[in-house]
Amino acid sequence: MNTKVPIAWSLACAFVAAAFAQSGPSRPVIYEGARLIIGDTTAPIEAGAFVVENGRITAVGRRAEIAVPAGASHVDLTGKTVMPAMINVHVHIGYEGYTTWRAENHTPANVLDHLQREAFYGVGAVQSVGTSPTDQALQIQSDQRAGKFPPAARFFFMPGMAPPNGGPDAVLRVATTALHVVNEVTTAEEARSAVRRMAEQHIRQVKMWVDDRRGTYPKMTPDVYNAIIDEAHKHRMIVNAHATTLPDQKAVVRAGADVLVHMVQSDKIDDELMAVLREHRPYWATVIGLGDRSGACDDDRFFAESLPASVVSMIRQSVESKPLAPYCGPQTPNRERREEILAYNFPRMISSGARIVLGTDTGIQPGHTFGTGDHHEIARWVQLGLAPADAIIAATSRPAQLLGIDDMGTIAAGKSADFVVLDANPLDDIHNTRKIASVYLHGRLLDRAALLAKWQKTNTE
Ligand SMILES: [Zn+2]
């Protein structure tokens, strides 16, 4: 699948010098005194310590029990809480330019900017789902792995499959069509050969849209999605299914889809879906926040600080309720109904064994932004009944497992030192994930002030 995007590699080259300056062996560092939230079912460690050498965690435990390596420098984190950097399995990277979503926006520089936004807010890896041009995305991934980018969230992506004219929402459709991004398939054989091409490129995941966008195109047939799932599984690939209705969710999970995206929004789920979930235990990327009132509606620095003032004021003026657009007006009956269904469905999805993972769908709506969307989503889970400790697992170790990222997701020896230092404990109040003191990626302190300065002087005109 070739794209016609000119790739601005001079940009990547400019980063090479910075990357070299950051490499090479470094002194060990011991981070001492913080509460450590491990990211899996292990109990937190109060007054903990951990050692980082060459970007990796080499020891974790109670402060008194950790041997200080010779020549180590000390970082005192007394009173702070440390958690693993989060991992978001569902975003749309590259098209957003604050208020436009265009093919022209999709440059390596803009992809990097979105990855930096996620990193700024404590997210260490993101996966762009179904909308990234494959050749360009593979190039960005390999350049990032080679250290050619400045520090940012690790970039993952998966191709998408849909019937002709199917695929993403209208917001992205024109751009993805211009770049020929979506694999349009009509028959089982076309579906299989598209999946085989992906497997040859060592792509691990694929998305399929099982939806007709309110009757605007014919839905993918069971014949086609069964072929996608079968062929993908033959190649040990993971299948993500966009399915938003109750019958479609039952059908795709029964057919063997590994990840459900979205929740059923128009109906209360029933015993039949719950039985199917119990049997198959799919991962589940909830994507709730996309339909919520934007955090930027209110006078909350957390949401506004990384956005130009003009965008914040545009969001705050949105008082007409429209799909996929910010809305800062009063509660509507539709939104009340949505809340009622969420409150009913969410705990039932969890108790039936859907394995919740962080996914936000950011990148298609100015009020639902890279990085802040992650914090919004996990707070929604807690509001809907999930324990904060489980919310953190679903934002760290479980998505690491889903994406096959062996060296992220927990604060443990052998892992990459990708962590967030918080001023307050999110186990007491999940909103405390927003009280970010600092972010470390691969053992390096992220220069959050420099990133903020860059964004605040962005001109959106
Ligand atoms: Zn999406």
XYZ file of C-alpha atoms and ligand atoms in Angstrom:
462
model
C 0.000 0.000 0.000
C 1.886 3.055 -1.219
C 1.096 6.507 -0.023
C 1.717 9.732 -1.806
C 2.787 11.633 1.274
C 6.095 13.401 0.867
C 8.127 12.366 3.872
C 10.028 15.178 5.495
C 13.115 13.257 6.449
C 15.197 16.358 6.954
C 13.187 16.655 10.160
C 14.187 13.199 11.352
C 17.810 13.947 10.483
C 17.753 17.049 12.650
C 16.910 14.822 15.596
C 19.844 12.467 15.095
C 22.323 14.707 16.882
C 20.056 14.963 19.915
C 19.575 11.204 20.015
C 23.328 10.548 19.950
C 23.906 13.017 22.741
C 21.431 11.056 24.877
C 22.935 7.608 24.296
C 25.886 5.908 25.958
C 26.221 4.408 29.447
C 25.012 6.537 32.313
C 25.553 6.581 36.076
C 23.042 4.515 38.021
C 20.298 6.560 39.655
C 18.340 5.554 42.749
C 14.858 7.051 43.103
C 13.952 6.947 46.762
C 11.044 7.443 49.120
C 8.003 7.354 46.822
C 4.972 5.126 47.014
C 5.401 2.727 44.086
C 2.334 1.578 42.188
C 3.637 -1.448 40.327
C 0.994 -1.587 37.586
C -0.103 -5.197 38.042
C -1.884 -6.914 40.942
C 1.169 -6.552 43.232
C 0.479 -4.363 46.281
C 1.961 -0.866 46.193
C 5.244 -0.360 48.017
C 5.189 2.489 50.538
C 8.518 4.332 50.955
C 9.958 2.411 48.044
C 13.072 2.758 45.956
C 14.215 1.674 42.540
C 17.457 1.781 40.626
C 17.770 2.791 36.977
C 20.834 2.042 34.876
C 21.139 2.736 31.159
C 17.424 3.355 30.882
C 16.382 0.129 32.610
C 15.061 -0.562 36.074
C 17.510 -2.929 37.772
C 16.052 -3.227 41.288
C 12.760 -2.364 43.017
C 11.735 -2.707 46.642
C 11.388 -1.021 49.991
C 13.911 1.741 50.436
C 15.647 0.018 53.310
C 16.145 -3.145 51.293
C 17.646 -1.749 48.098
C 21.425 -1.777 47.829
C 22.733 1.519 46.474
C 25.047 0.844 43.526
C 28.514 2.397 43.654
C 28.572 5.883 42.174
C 24.780 6.173 42.079
C 23.130 9.555 42.127
C 20.076 9.958 44.371
C 16.682 11.427 43.519
C 14.524 12.022 46.586
C 10.845 11.356 45.843
C 9.590 11.341 49.409
C 5.862 12.116 49.480
C 5.416 11.357 45.777
C 3.749 8.426 44.044
C 5.315 6.648 41.079
C 3.320 4.672 38.528
C 4.278 3.141 35.182
C 3.816 5.299 32.085
C 0.407 4.565 30.592
C -0.234 2.762 27.310
C -3.118 3.718 25.032
C -4.182 1.059 22.517
C -6.591 3.201 20.482
C -5.815 6.628 19.060
C -5.747 8.221 15.610
C -2.346 9.801 15.189
C -1.191 12.321 12.662
C -4.202 14.002 11.054
C -5.223 16.490 13.709
C -4.016 20.050 13.392
C -5.999 21.416 16.375
C -9.060 22.295 14.297
C -8.453 20.537 10.974
C -8.089 16.840 10.105
C -6.322 16.553 6.793
C -4.008 14.365 4.781
C -1.644 17.353 4.537
C -1.340 17.392 8.325
C -0.057 13.814 8.312
C 3.689 14.409 8.377
C 6.359 12.804 10.572
C 6.607 16.132 12.440
C 2.899 16.082 13.309
C 3.010 12.393 14.272
C 5.900 13.251 16.568
C 3.993 16.207 18.028
C 1.077 13.919 18.917
C 3.439 11.375 20.469
C 5.034 14.173 22.511
C 1.603 15.286 23.732
C 0.899 11.781 24.981
C 4.321 11.632 26.657
C 3.806 15.042 28.292
C 0.754 13.601 30.033
C 2.522 10.436 31.176
C 1.671 8.079 28.312
C 4.654 6.006 27.177
C 3.170 4.161 24.190
C 0.203 4.606 21.866
C -1.291 2.622 19.062
C -2.880 4.298 16.081
C -5.752 2.194 14.870
C -6.680 1.690 11.226
C -5.843 5.159 9.922
C -2.050 5.322 9.585
C -0.545 5.008 6.079
C 1.320 1.707 6.400
C 4.602 2.481 4.651
C 5.053 5.790 6.396
C 4.047 4.325 9.757
C 6.570 1.478 9.431
C 9.260 4.037 8.602
C 8.385 6.203 11.605
C 8.429 3.155 13.865
C 11.824 2.007 12.724
C 13.288 5.515 12.906
C 11.949 5.923 16.414
C 13.443 2.584 17.453
C 16.758 3.681 15.968
C 16.752 6.738 18.241
C 16.181 9.298 15.498
C 13.329 11.035 17.312
C 13.467 13.083 20.488
C 11.734 11.531 23.528
C 8.047 10.794 22.907
C 5.522 8.014 23.405
C 6.425 4.865 21.481
C 4.483 4.617 18.260
C 2.466 1.533 17.323
C -0.098 1.213 14.576
C -2.333 -1.282 12.856
C -3.902 -1.224 9.388
C -7.669 -1.212 8.993
C -10.088 -3.155 6.825
C -13.581 -2.193 5.682
C -15.966 -2.645 2.773
C -15.578 -0.154 -0.114
C -16.250 3.390 1.155
C -16.281 2.102 4.712
C -13.906 2.828 7.549
C -13.382 5.822 9.772
C -15.864 8.521 10.652
C -16.440 11.484 8.360
C -13.865 13.507 10.298
C -11.036 11.330 8.966
C -12.607 9.826 5.875
C -11.480 12.421 3.327
C -7.905 12.309 4.607
C -7.656 8.519 4.801
C -9.216 8.194 1.342
C -6.678 10.649 -0.075
C -3.863 8.536 1.358
C -5.502 5.194 0.389
C -5.152 4.049 3.962
C -8.074 1.678 4.481
C -7.852 -1.810 2.964
C -11.169 -2.031 1.150
C -12.286 -5.637 0.838
C -15.446 -7.203 -0.571
C -14.694 -10.922 -0.604
C -13.185 -13.399 1.794
C -10.282 -13.987 -0.593
C -9.470 -10.264 -0.806
C -9.598 -10.120 2.972
C -7.214 -13.047 3.342
C -4.696 -11.678 0.899
C -4.739 -8.252 2.595
C -4.064 -9.895 5.958
C -1.262 -11.987 4.434
C 0.403 -8.811 3.119
C 0.279 -7.330 6.613
C 1.774 -10.486 8.119
C 4.636 -10.305 5.625
C 5.381 -6.816 6.938
C 5.449 -8.211 10.506
C 2.377 -6.233 11.486
C 0.863 -7.739 14.617
C -2.633 -6.284 14.728
C -5.437 -5.436 12.339
C -8.660 -3.493 12.718
C -11.947 -4.242 10.992
C -14.931 -1.932 10.887
C -18.133 -3.907 11.346
C -20.515 -1.012 11.050
C -22.577 0.726 8.379
C -22.347 4.245 9.855
C -26.084 4.669 10.038
C -26.728 2.977 6.717
C -24.221 5.004 4.691
C -22.500 1.897 3.254
C -23.123 -1.863 3.240
C -21.799 -3.560 6.345
C -18.913 -6.042 6.210
C -20.395 -9.525 5.806
C -19.744 -12.409 8.228
C -18.025 -14.205 5.369
C -15.443 -11.411 5.156
C -14.878 -10.874 8.873
C -14.621 -14.597 9.513
C -11.909 -14.734 6.830
C -10.048 -11.771 8.384
C -10.111 -13.374 11.824
C -9.134 -16.824 10.568
C -6.269 -15.579 8.414
C -5.018 -13.182 11.095
C -4.974 -15.906 13.709
C -3.042 -18.196 11.366
C -0.371 -15.500 11.411
C -0.677 -14.896 15.168
C -2.134 -11.458 14.548
C -4.630 -9.770 16.855
C -7.992 -8.640 15.465
C -9.628 -5.443 16.702
C -13.305 -5.112 15.900
C -15.086 -1.800 15.708
C -18.650 -2.874 16.542
C -21.076 -0.620 18.340
C -24.404 -2.447 18.259
C -25.462 -5.311 20.476
C -25.911 -7.892 17.640
C -22.581 -6.884 16.062
C -20.672 -7.181 19.330
C -22.081 -10.653 19.903
C -21.246 -11.677 16.341
C -17.651 -10.450 16.279
C -16.755 -11.853 19.686
C -18.302 -15.202 18.753
C -16.324 -15.120 15.525
C -13.119 -14.760 17.567
C -12.242 -11.040 17.486
C -9.612 -10.410 20.161
C -10.351 -6.779 20.968
C -13.709 -5.044 21.121
C -13.607 -1.333 20.429
C -16.358 0.910 21.772
C -19.285 -0.081 23.901
C -22.867 -0.639 22.949
C -24.253 2.862 23.323
C -27.834 2.652 22.235
C -29.021 -0.398 24.160
C -28.598 -2.104 27.457
C -26.560 -5.263 27.000
C -28.238 -8.618 27.604
C -27.475 -12.033 29.083
C -26.545 -13.406 25.697
C -23.695 -10.899 25.163
C -22.558 -11.437 28.733
C -22.402 -15.199 28.161
C -20.387 -14.666 24.958
C -17.977 -12.380 26.840
C -17.623 -14.924 29.626
C -16.668 -17.574 27.121
C -14.226 -15.529 24.994
C -12.907 -12.843 27.389
C -11.930 -10.289 24.718
C -9.912 -7.210 25.463
C -12.102 -4.158 25.510
C -11.061 -0.606 24.561
C -13.880 1.468 25.992
C -13.532 4.801 24.152
C -16.065 6.505 26.435
C -14.529 9.968 26.652
C -15.032 10.773 22.980
C -18.743 11.295 23.643
C -18.264 13.289 26.835
C -18.272 16.963 27.672
C -14.745 18.193 27.000
C -12.489 18.811 30.001
C -11.505 22.016 28.226
C -15.058 23.381 28.734
C -14.232 24.216 32.305
C -11.552 26.383 33.761
C -9.135 23.475 34.265
C -5.500 24.135 33.527
C -4.803 20.418 33.068
C -6.833 20.312 29.855
C -6.119 23.807 28.600
C -2.394 24.165 29.165
C -1.242 22.224 26.098
C -3.730 23.899 23.746
C -3.457 27.310 22.096
C -5.823 29.818 23.743
C -7.761 30.209 20.469
C -8.619 26.485 20.457
C -9.712 26.562 24.092
C -12.012 29.473 23.416
C -13.433 27.767 20.291
C -14.196 24.658 22.386
C -15.853 26.714 25.122
C -18.113 28.348 22.543
C -19.453 24.938 21.397
C -23.003 24.951 22.684
C -24.632 22.914 19.936
C -24.588 19.167 20.581
C -23.195 17.384 17.489
C -21.535 14.001 17.070
C -17.722 14.045 17.124
C -17.555 17.718 18.061
C -16.902 19.381 21.404
C -19.903 20.419 23.390
C -19.871 22.695 26.405
C -23.605 23.306 26.715
C -26.058 22.065 29.316
C -27.019 18.398 29.703
C -29.346 17.119 26.936
C -31.841 14.223 27.097
C -29.606 12.242 24.693
C -26.675 12.619 27.008
C -28.754 11.618 30.017
C -29.846 8.475 28.174
C -26.226 7.727 27.252
C -25.191 8.013 30.904
C -27.956 5.654 31.938
C -26.804 3.018 29.424
C -23.145 3.474 30.375
C -23.985 3.017 34.045
C -25.851 -0.169 33.186
C -23.448 -1.671 30.635
C -20.032 -0.829 32.040
C -20.085 -2.925 35.227
C -21.747 -5.799 33.363
C -19.047 -5.813 30.678
C -16.390 -5.970 33.392
C -18.125 -8.623 35.501
C -18.604 -10.760 32.375
C -14.863 -10.854 31.859
C -14.202 -8.210 29.197
C -10.549 -7.305 29.767
C -10.581 -3.537 29.873
C -7.679 -1.630 28.299
C -7.063 2.086 27.826
C -8.277 3.334 24.446
C -9.505 6.855 23.797
C -10.057 7.503 20.079
C -8.223 10.803 20.458
C -7.148 12.578 17.297
C -10.573 13.259 15.815
C -12.053 15.957 18.050
C -10.452 19.171 19.358
C -11.977 18.878 22.828
C -10.700 15.329 23.324
C -6.982 15.742 23.091
C -3.885 13.569 23.040
C -2.787 12.860 26.592
C -5.632 14.477 28.503
C -8.050 11.970 26.962
C -6.212 9.146 28.723
C -6.727 10.655 32.173
C -10.337 11.442 31.372
C -11.019 7.858 30.278
C -9.612 6.183 33.384
C -11.480 8.585 35.655
C -14.706 7.648 33.849
C -14.080 3.973 34.579
C -13.697 4.726 38.265
C -16.819 6.879 38.247
C -18.635 3.900 36.663
C -17.454 1.561 39.407
C -13.945 0.281 38.638
C -11.454 0.370 41.521
C -8.594 2.849 40.955
C -6.018 0.042 41.234
C -7.810 -1.867 38.462
C -8.015 1.268 36.341
C -4.243 1.654 36.596
C -3.681 -1.985 35.604
C -5.943 -1.417 32.596
C -3.861 1.598 31.607
C -0.428 -0.002 32.125
C 0.370 -3.730 32.318
C -2.691 -5.042 30.486
C -2.268 -2.884 27.364
C 1.460 -3.770 27.445
C 0.422 -7.412 27.319
C -2.034 -6.751 24.484
C 0.547 -4.877 22.414
C 3.291 -7.388 23.210
C 5.471 -4.678 24.787
C 7.614 -6.825 27.056
C 9.590 -4.018 28.646
C 6.779 -1.667 29.689
C 3.708 -1.652 31.874
C 5.114 -2.269 35.343
C 7.705 -0.871 37.733
C 9.863 -3.994 37.866
C 13.463 -5.063 37.400
C 14.280 -5.505 33.730
C 11.674 -3.045 32.481
C 12.403 0.159 30.639
C 12.355 3.069 33.089
C 9.145 4.636 31.723
C 7.344 6.137 34.691
C 5.345 9.064 35.991
C 5.983 10.865 39.280
C 2.767 12.161 40.848
C 2.242 14.696 43.629
C -0.674 12.699 45.071
C -1.887 9.121 45.254
C -4.270 8.008 42.475
C -5.377 5.035 44.581
C -7.058 7.601 46.887
C -8.551 9.572 44.006
C -8.008 8.604 40.379
C -7.938 12.300 39.419
C -4.536 12.400 41.106
C -3.020 10.879 37.936
C -3.341 14.456 36.659
C -0.997 15.838 39.325
C 2.096 15.069 37.285
C 5.387 16.213 38.815
C 7.558 14.621 36.136
C 7.664 11.994 33.405
C 10.607 9.718 32.645
C 11.014 7.787 29.414
C 13.746 5.188 29.212
C 15.263 6.691 32.348
C 15.404 10.223 30.990
C 13.496 13.147 32.449
C 11.102 14.519 29.832
C 11.486 18.276 29.357
C 7.821 19.081 29.895
C 8.432 22.823 30.243
C 10.032 22.979 26.786
C 7.106 21.091 25.262
C 4.579 23.417 26.893
C 6.473 26.452 25.671
C 6.378 25.053 22.127
C 2.613 24.440 22.251
C 1.698 27.705 23.886
C 3.290 29.696 21.122
C 1.599 27.656 18.385
C -0.445 29.796 16.071
C -3.614 28.082 14.864
C -4.613 30.717 12.336
Zn -11.075 4.865 16.540
